[in-house]
PDB file of C-alpha atoms in Angstrom:
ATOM      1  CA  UNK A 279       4.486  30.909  43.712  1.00 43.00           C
ATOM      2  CA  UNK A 280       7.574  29.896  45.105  1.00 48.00           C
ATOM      3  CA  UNK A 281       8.601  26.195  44.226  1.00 57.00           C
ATOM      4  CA  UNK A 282       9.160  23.463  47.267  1.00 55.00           C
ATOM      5  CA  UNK A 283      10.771  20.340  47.679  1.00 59.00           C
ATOM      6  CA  UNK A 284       7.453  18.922  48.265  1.00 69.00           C
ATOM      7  CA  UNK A 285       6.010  20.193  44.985  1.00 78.00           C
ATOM      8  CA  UNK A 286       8.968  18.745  42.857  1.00 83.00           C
ATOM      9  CA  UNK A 287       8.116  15.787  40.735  1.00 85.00           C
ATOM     10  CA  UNK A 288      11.859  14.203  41.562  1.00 81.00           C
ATOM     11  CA  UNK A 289      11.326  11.664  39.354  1.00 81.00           C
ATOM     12  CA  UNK A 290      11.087  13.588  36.353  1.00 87.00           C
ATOM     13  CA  UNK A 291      13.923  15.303  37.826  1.00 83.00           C
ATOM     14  CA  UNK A 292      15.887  12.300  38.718  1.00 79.00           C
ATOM     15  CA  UNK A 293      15.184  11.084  34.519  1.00 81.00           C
ATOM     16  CA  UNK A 294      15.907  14.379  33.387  1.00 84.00           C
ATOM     17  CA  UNK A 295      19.634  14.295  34.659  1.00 81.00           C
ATOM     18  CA  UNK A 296      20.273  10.625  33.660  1.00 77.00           C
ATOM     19  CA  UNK A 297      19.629  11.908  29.709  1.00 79.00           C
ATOM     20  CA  UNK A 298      21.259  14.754  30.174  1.00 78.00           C
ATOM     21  CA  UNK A 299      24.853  13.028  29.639  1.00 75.00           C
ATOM     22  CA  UNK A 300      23.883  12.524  25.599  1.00 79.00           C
ATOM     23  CA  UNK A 301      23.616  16.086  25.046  1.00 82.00           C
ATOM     24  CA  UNK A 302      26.592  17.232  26.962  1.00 81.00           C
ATOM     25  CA  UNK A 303      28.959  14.510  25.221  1.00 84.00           C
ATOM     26  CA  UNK A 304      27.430  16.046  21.837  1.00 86.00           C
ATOM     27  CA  UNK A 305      28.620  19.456  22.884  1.00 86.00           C
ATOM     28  CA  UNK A 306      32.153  18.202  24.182  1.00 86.00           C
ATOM     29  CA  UNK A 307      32.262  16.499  21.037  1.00 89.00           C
ATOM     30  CA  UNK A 308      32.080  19.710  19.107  1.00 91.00           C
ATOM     31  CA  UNK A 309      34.060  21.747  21.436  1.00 90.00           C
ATOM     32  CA  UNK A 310      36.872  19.451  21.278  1.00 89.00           C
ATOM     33  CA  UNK A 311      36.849  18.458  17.139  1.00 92.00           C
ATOM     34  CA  UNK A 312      36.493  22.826  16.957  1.00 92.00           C
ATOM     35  CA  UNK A 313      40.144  22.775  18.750  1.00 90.00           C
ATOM     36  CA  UNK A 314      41.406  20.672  16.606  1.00 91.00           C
ATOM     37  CA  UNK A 315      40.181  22.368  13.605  1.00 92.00           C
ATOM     38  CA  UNK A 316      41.153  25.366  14.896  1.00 90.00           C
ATOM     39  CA  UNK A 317      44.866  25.044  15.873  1.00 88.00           C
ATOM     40  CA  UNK A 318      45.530  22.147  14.305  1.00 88.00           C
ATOM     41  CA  UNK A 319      46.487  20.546  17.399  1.00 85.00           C
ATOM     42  CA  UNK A 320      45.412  19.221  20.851  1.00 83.00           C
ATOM     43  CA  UNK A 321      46.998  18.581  24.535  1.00 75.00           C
ATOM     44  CA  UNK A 322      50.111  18.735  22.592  1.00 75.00           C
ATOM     45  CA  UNK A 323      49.620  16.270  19.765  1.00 81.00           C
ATOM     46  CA  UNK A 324      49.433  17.459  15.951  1.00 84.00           C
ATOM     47  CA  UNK A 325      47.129  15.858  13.126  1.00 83.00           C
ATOM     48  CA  UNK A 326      46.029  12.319  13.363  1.00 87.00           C
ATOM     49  CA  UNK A 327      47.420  12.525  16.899  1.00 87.00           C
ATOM     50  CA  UNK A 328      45.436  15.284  17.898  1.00 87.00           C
ATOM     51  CA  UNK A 329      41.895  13.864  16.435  1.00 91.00           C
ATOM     52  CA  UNK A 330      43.210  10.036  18.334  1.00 90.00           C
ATOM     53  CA  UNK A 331      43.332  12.299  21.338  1.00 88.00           C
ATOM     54  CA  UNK A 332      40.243  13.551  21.471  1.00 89.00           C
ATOM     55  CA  UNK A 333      38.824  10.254  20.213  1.00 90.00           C
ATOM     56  CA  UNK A 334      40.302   8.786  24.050  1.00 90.00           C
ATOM     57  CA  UNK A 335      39.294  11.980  25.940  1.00 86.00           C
ATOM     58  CA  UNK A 336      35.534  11.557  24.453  1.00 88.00           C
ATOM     59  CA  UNK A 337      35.756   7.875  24.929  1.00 90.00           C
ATOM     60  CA  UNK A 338      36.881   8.779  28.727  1.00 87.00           C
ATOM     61  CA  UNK A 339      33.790  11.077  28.793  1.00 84.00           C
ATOM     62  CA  UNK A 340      31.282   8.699  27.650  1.00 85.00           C
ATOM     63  CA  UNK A 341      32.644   5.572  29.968  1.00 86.00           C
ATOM     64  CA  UNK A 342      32.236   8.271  32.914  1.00 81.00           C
ATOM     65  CA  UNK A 343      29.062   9.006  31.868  1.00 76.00           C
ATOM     66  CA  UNK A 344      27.792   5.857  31.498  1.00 79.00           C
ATOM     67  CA  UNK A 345      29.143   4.624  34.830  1.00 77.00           C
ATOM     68  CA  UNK A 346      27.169   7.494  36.774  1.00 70.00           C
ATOM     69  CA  UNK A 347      23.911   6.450  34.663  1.00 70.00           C
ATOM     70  CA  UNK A 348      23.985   3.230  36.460  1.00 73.00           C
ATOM     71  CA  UNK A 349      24.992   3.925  39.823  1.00 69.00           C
ATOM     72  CA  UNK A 350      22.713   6.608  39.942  1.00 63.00           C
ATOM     73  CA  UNK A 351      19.702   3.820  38.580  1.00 63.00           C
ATOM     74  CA  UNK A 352      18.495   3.375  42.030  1.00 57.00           C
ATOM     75  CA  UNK A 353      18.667   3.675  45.446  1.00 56.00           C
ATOM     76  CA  UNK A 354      20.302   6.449  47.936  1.00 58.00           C
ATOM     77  CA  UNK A 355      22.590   7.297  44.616  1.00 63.00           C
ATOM     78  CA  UNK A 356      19.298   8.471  42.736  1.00 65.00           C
ATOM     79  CA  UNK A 357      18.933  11.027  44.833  1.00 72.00           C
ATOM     80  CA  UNK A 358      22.312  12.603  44.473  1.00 74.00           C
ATOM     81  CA  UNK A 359      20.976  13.724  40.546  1.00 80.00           C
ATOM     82  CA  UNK A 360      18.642  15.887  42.282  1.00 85.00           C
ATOM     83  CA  UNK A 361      21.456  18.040  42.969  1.00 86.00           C
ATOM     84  CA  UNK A 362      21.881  20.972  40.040  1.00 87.00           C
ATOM     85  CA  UNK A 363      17.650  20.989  40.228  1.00 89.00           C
ATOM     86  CA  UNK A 364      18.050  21.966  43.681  1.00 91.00           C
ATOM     87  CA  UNK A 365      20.443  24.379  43.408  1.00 91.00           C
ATOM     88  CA  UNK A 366      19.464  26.195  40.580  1.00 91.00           C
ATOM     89  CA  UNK A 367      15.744  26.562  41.818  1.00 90.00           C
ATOM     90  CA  UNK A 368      16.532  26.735  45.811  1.00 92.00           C
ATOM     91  CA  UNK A 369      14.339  23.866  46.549  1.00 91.00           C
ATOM     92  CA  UNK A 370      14.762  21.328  49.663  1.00 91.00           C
ATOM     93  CA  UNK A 371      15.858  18.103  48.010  1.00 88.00           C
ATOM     94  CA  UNK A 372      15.500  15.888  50.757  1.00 86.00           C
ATOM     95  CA  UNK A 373      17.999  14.618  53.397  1.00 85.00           C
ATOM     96  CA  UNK A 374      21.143  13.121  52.312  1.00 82.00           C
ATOM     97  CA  UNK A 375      21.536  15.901  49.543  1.00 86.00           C
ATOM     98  CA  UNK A 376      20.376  18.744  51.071  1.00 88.00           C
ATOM     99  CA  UNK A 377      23.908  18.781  53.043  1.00 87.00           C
ATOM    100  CA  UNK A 378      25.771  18.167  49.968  1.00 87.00           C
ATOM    101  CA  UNK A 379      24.702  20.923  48.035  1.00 90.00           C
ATOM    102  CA  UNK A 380      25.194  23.211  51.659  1.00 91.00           C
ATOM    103  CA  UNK A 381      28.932  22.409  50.953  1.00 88.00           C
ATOM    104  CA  UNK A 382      28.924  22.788  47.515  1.00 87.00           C
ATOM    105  CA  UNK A 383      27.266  26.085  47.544  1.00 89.00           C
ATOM    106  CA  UNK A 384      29.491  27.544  49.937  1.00 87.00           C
ATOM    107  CA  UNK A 385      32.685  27.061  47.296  1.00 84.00           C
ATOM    108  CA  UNK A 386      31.062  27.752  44.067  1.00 85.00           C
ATOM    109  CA  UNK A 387      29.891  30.875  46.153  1.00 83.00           C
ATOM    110  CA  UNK A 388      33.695  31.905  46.255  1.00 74.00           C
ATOM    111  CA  UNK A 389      34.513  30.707  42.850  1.00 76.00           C
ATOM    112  CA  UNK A 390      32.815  33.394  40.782  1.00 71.00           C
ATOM    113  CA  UNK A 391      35.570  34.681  39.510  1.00 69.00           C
ATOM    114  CA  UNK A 392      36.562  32.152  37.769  1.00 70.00           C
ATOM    115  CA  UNK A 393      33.700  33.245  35.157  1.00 67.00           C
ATOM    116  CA  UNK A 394      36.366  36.208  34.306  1.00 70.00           C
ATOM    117  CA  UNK A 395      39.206  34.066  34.164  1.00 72.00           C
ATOM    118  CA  UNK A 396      37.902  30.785  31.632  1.00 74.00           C
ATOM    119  CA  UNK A 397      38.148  32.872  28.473  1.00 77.00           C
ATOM    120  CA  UNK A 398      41.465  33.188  28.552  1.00 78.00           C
ATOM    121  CA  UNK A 399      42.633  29.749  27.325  1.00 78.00           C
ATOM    122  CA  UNK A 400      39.658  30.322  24.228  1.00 82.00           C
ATOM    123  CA  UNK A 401      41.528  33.819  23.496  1.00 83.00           C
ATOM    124  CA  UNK A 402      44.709  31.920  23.226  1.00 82.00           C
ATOM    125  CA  UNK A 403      43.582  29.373  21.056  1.00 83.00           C
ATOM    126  CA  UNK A 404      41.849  32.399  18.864  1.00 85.00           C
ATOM    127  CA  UNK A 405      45.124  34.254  19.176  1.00 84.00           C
ATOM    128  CA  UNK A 406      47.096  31.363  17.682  1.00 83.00           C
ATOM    129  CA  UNK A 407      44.802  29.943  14.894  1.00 87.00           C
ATOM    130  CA  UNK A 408      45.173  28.797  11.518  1.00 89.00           C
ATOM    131  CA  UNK A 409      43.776  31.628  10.050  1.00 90.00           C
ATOM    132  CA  UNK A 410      45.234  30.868   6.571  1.00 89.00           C
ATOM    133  CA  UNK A 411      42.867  27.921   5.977  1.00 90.00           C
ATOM    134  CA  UNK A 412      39.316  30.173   6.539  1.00 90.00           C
ATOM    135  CA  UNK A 413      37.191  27.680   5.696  1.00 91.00           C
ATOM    136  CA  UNK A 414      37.504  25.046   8.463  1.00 91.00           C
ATOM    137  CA  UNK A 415      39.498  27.780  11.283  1.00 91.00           C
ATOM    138  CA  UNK A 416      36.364  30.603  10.854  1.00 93.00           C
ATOM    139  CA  UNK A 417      33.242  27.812  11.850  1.00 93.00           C
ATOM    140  CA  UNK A 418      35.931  26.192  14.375  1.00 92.00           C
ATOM    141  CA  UNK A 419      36.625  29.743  15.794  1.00 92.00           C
ATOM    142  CA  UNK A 420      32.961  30.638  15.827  1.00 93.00           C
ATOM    143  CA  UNK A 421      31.905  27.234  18.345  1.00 92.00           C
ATOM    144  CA  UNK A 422      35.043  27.806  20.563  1.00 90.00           C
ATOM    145  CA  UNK A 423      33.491  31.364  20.834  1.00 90.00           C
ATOM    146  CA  UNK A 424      30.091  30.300  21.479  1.00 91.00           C
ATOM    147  CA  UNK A 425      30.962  27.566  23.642  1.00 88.00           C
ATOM    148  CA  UNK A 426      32.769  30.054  25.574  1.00 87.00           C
ATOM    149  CA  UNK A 427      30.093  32.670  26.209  1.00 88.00           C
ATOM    150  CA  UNK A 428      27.998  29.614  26.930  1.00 88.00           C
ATOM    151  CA  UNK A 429      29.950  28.207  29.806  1.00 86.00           C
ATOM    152  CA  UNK A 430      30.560  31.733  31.389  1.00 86.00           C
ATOM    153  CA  UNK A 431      26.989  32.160  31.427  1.00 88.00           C
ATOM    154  CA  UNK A 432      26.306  29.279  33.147  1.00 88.00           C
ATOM    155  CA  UNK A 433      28.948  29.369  35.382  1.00 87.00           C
ATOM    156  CA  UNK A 434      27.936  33.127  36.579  1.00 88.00           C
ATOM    157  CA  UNK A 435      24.321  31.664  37.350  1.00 90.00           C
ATOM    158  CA  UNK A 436      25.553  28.694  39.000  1.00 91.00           C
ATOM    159  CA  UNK A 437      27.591  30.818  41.261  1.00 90.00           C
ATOM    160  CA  UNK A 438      24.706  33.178  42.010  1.00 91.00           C
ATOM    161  CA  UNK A 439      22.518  30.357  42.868  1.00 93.00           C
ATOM    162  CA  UNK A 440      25.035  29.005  45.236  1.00 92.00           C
ATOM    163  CA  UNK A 441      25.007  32.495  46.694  1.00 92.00           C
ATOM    164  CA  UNK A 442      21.470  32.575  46.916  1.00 93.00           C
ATOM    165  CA  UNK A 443      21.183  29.336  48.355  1.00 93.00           C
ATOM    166  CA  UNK A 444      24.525  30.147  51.561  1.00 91.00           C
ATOM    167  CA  UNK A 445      21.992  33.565  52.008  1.00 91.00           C
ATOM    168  CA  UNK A 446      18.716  31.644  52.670  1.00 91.00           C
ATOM    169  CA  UNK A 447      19.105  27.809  52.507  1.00 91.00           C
ATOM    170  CA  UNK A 448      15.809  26.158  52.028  1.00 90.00           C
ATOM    171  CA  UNK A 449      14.833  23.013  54.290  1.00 87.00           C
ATOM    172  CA  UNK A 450      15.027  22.906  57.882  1.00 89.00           C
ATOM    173  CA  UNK A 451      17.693  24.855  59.732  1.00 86.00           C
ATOM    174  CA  UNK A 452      20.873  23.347  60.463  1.00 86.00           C
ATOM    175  CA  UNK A 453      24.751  23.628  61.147  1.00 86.00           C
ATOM    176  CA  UNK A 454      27.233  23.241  57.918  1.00 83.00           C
ATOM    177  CA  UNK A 455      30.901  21.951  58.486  1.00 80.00           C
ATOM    178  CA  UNK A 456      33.114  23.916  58.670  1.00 82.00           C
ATOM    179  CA  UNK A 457      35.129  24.810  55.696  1.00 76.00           C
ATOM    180  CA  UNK A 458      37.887  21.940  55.292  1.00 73.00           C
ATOM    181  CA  UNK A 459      41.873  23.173  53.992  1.00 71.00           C
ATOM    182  CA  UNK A 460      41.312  22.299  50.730  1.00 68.00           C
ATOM    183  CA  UNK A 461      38.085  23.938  50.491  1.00 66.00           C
ATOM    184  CA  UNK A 462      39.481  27.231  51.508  1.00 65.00           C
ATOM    185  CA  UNK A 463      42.809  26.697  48.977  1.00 62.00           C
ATOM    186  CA  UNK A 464      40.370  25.993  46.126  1.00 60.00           C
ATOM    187  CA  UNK A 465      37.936  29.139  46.535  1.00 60.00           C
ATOM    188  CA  UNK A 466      37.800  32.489  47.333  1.00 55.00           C
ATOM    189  CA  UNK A 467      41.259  34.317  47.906  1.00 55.00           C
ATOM    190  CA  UNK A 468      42.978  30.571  48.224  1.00 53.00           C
ATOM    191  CA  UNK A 469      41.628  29.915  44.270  1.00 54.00           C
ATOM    192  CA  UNK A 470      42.835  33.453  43.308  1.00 55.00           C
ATOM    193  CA  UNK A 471      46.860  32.939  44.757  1.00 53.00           C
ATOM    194  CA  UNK A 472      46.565  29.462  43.577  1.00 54.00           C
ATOM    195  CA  UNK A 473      45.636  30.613  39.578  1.00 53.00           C
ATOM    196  CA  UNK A 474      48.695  33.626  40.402  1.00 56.00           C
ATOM    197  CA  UNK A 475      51.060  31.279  41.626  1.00 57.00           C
ATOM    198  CA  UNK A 476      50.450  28.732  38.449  1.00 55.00           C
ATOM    199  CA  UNK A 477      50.937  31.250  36.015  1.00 52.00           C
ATOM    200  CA  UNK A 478      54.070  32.975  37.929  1.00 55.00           C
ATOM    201  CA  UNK A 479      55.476  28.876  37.880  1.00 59.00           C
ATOM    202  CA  UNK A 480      54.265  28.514  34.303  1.00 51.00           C
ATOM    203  CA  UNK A 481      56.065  31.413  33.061  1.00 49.00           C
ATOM    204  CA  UNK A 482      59.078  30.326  35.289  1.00 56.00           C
ATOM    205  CA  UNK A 483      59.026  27.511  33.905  1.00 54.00           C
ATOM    206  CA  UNK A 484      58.839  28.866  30.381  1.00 51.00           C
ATOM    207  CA  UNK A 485      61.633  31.063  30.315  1.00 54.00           C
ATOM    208  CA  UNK A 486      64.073  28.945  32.125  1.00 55.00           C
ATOM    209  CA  UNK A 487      63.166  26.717  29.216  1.00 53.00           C
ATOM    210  CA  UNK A 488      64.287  29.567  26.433  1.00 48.00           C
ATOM    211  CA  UNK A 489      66.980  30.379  28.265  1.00 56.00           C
ATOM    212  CA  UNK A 490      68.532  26.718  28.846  1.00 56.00           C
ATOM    213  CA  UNK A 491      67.540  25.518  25.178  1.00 53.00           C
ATOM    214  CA  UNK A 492      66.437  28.167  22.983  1.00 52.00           C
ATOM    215  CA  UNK A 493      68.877  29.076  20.407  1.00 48.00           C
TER     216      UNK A 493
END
């Protein structure tokens, strides 16, 4: 039987999403400390540095977190939690949301292959690991990996709900907006020159930097 918005208990949807911030900080947590661990290092800082730094990134996370726990207590902002149910399942979620997730289906649609290009940074970090201390870089290396395989596999369902839900979107019918300039820079063939022209800078960048002050 085919699940509609009417038959959705939102409320136990709407309670499930406000918890669902304890678990995810747990898991950025790990992801984060399993950096660390691994390379010894993080956004650029070393040791103590690197674990202060991902004390204030977590911190960040949690504050966030906690801010869109209570805004989204009650009111029209409740609603807005019903948005992942919706997509994932293809249910109506009501006016007011319905037309947000129309949008946001439309660029996670053309955003799929990002889900081939996330690894990369884990395969760097793996690449340049401590692997002379075994003990703490082999468990480090074996989250990052997880945690990797995780997020692609979320992200490839994600995307293949949001094209589900541009083929057939549940509710009653009705016109989206048109794409706006940003949204067609950020997805589909505008995401793909945008990543190209990064790394082309980045690497630019990088061996201008050998050349002016490498030895």
């Amino acid at each position: 039987m085919t699940e509609t918005g009417e038959s959705v208990d939102w409320a136990a949807v709407e309670r499930r999403e406000r918890r669902s911030g304890g678990p995810a900080f747990l898991v950025s947590a790990a992801f984060f400390a399993a950096i660390v661990l691994l390379t010894g290092r993080f956004v650029l800082r070393e040791g103590s540095a690197a674990w202060l730094a991902v004390g204030i990134f977590l911190a960040g996370f949690a504050l966030l977190q906690a801010v869109v726990v209570l805004r989204a207590r009650t009111g029209p902002r409740a609603r807005m939690l019903r948005f992942r149910y919706a997509l994932r399942h293809r249910v109506d979620p009501g006016p007011g949301v319905r037309e947000r997730v129309d949008v946001a289906a439309r660029q996670l649609s053309g955003m799929r292959t990002l889900g081939w290009i996330f690894p990369l940074t884990p395969a760097a970090l793996l690449l340049g690991a401590r692997w002379d201390r075994p003990l703490t870089t082999v468990p480090a290396a074996l989250v990052v990996a997880g945690a990797t395989v995780a997020f692609v596999v979320h992200w490839r369902r994600t995307t293949a709900a949001a094209r589900r839900w541009v083929a057939d979107p549940p509710g009653p019918a009705r016109e989206v907006p048109p794409p706006t300039r940003r949204e067609r820079l950020t997805s589909g063939r505008g995401l793909l020159w945008l990543l190209v022209g990064t790394l082309v800078i980045g690497v630019g960048v990088g061996l201008v930097g050998v050349l002016v002050f490498g030895d």
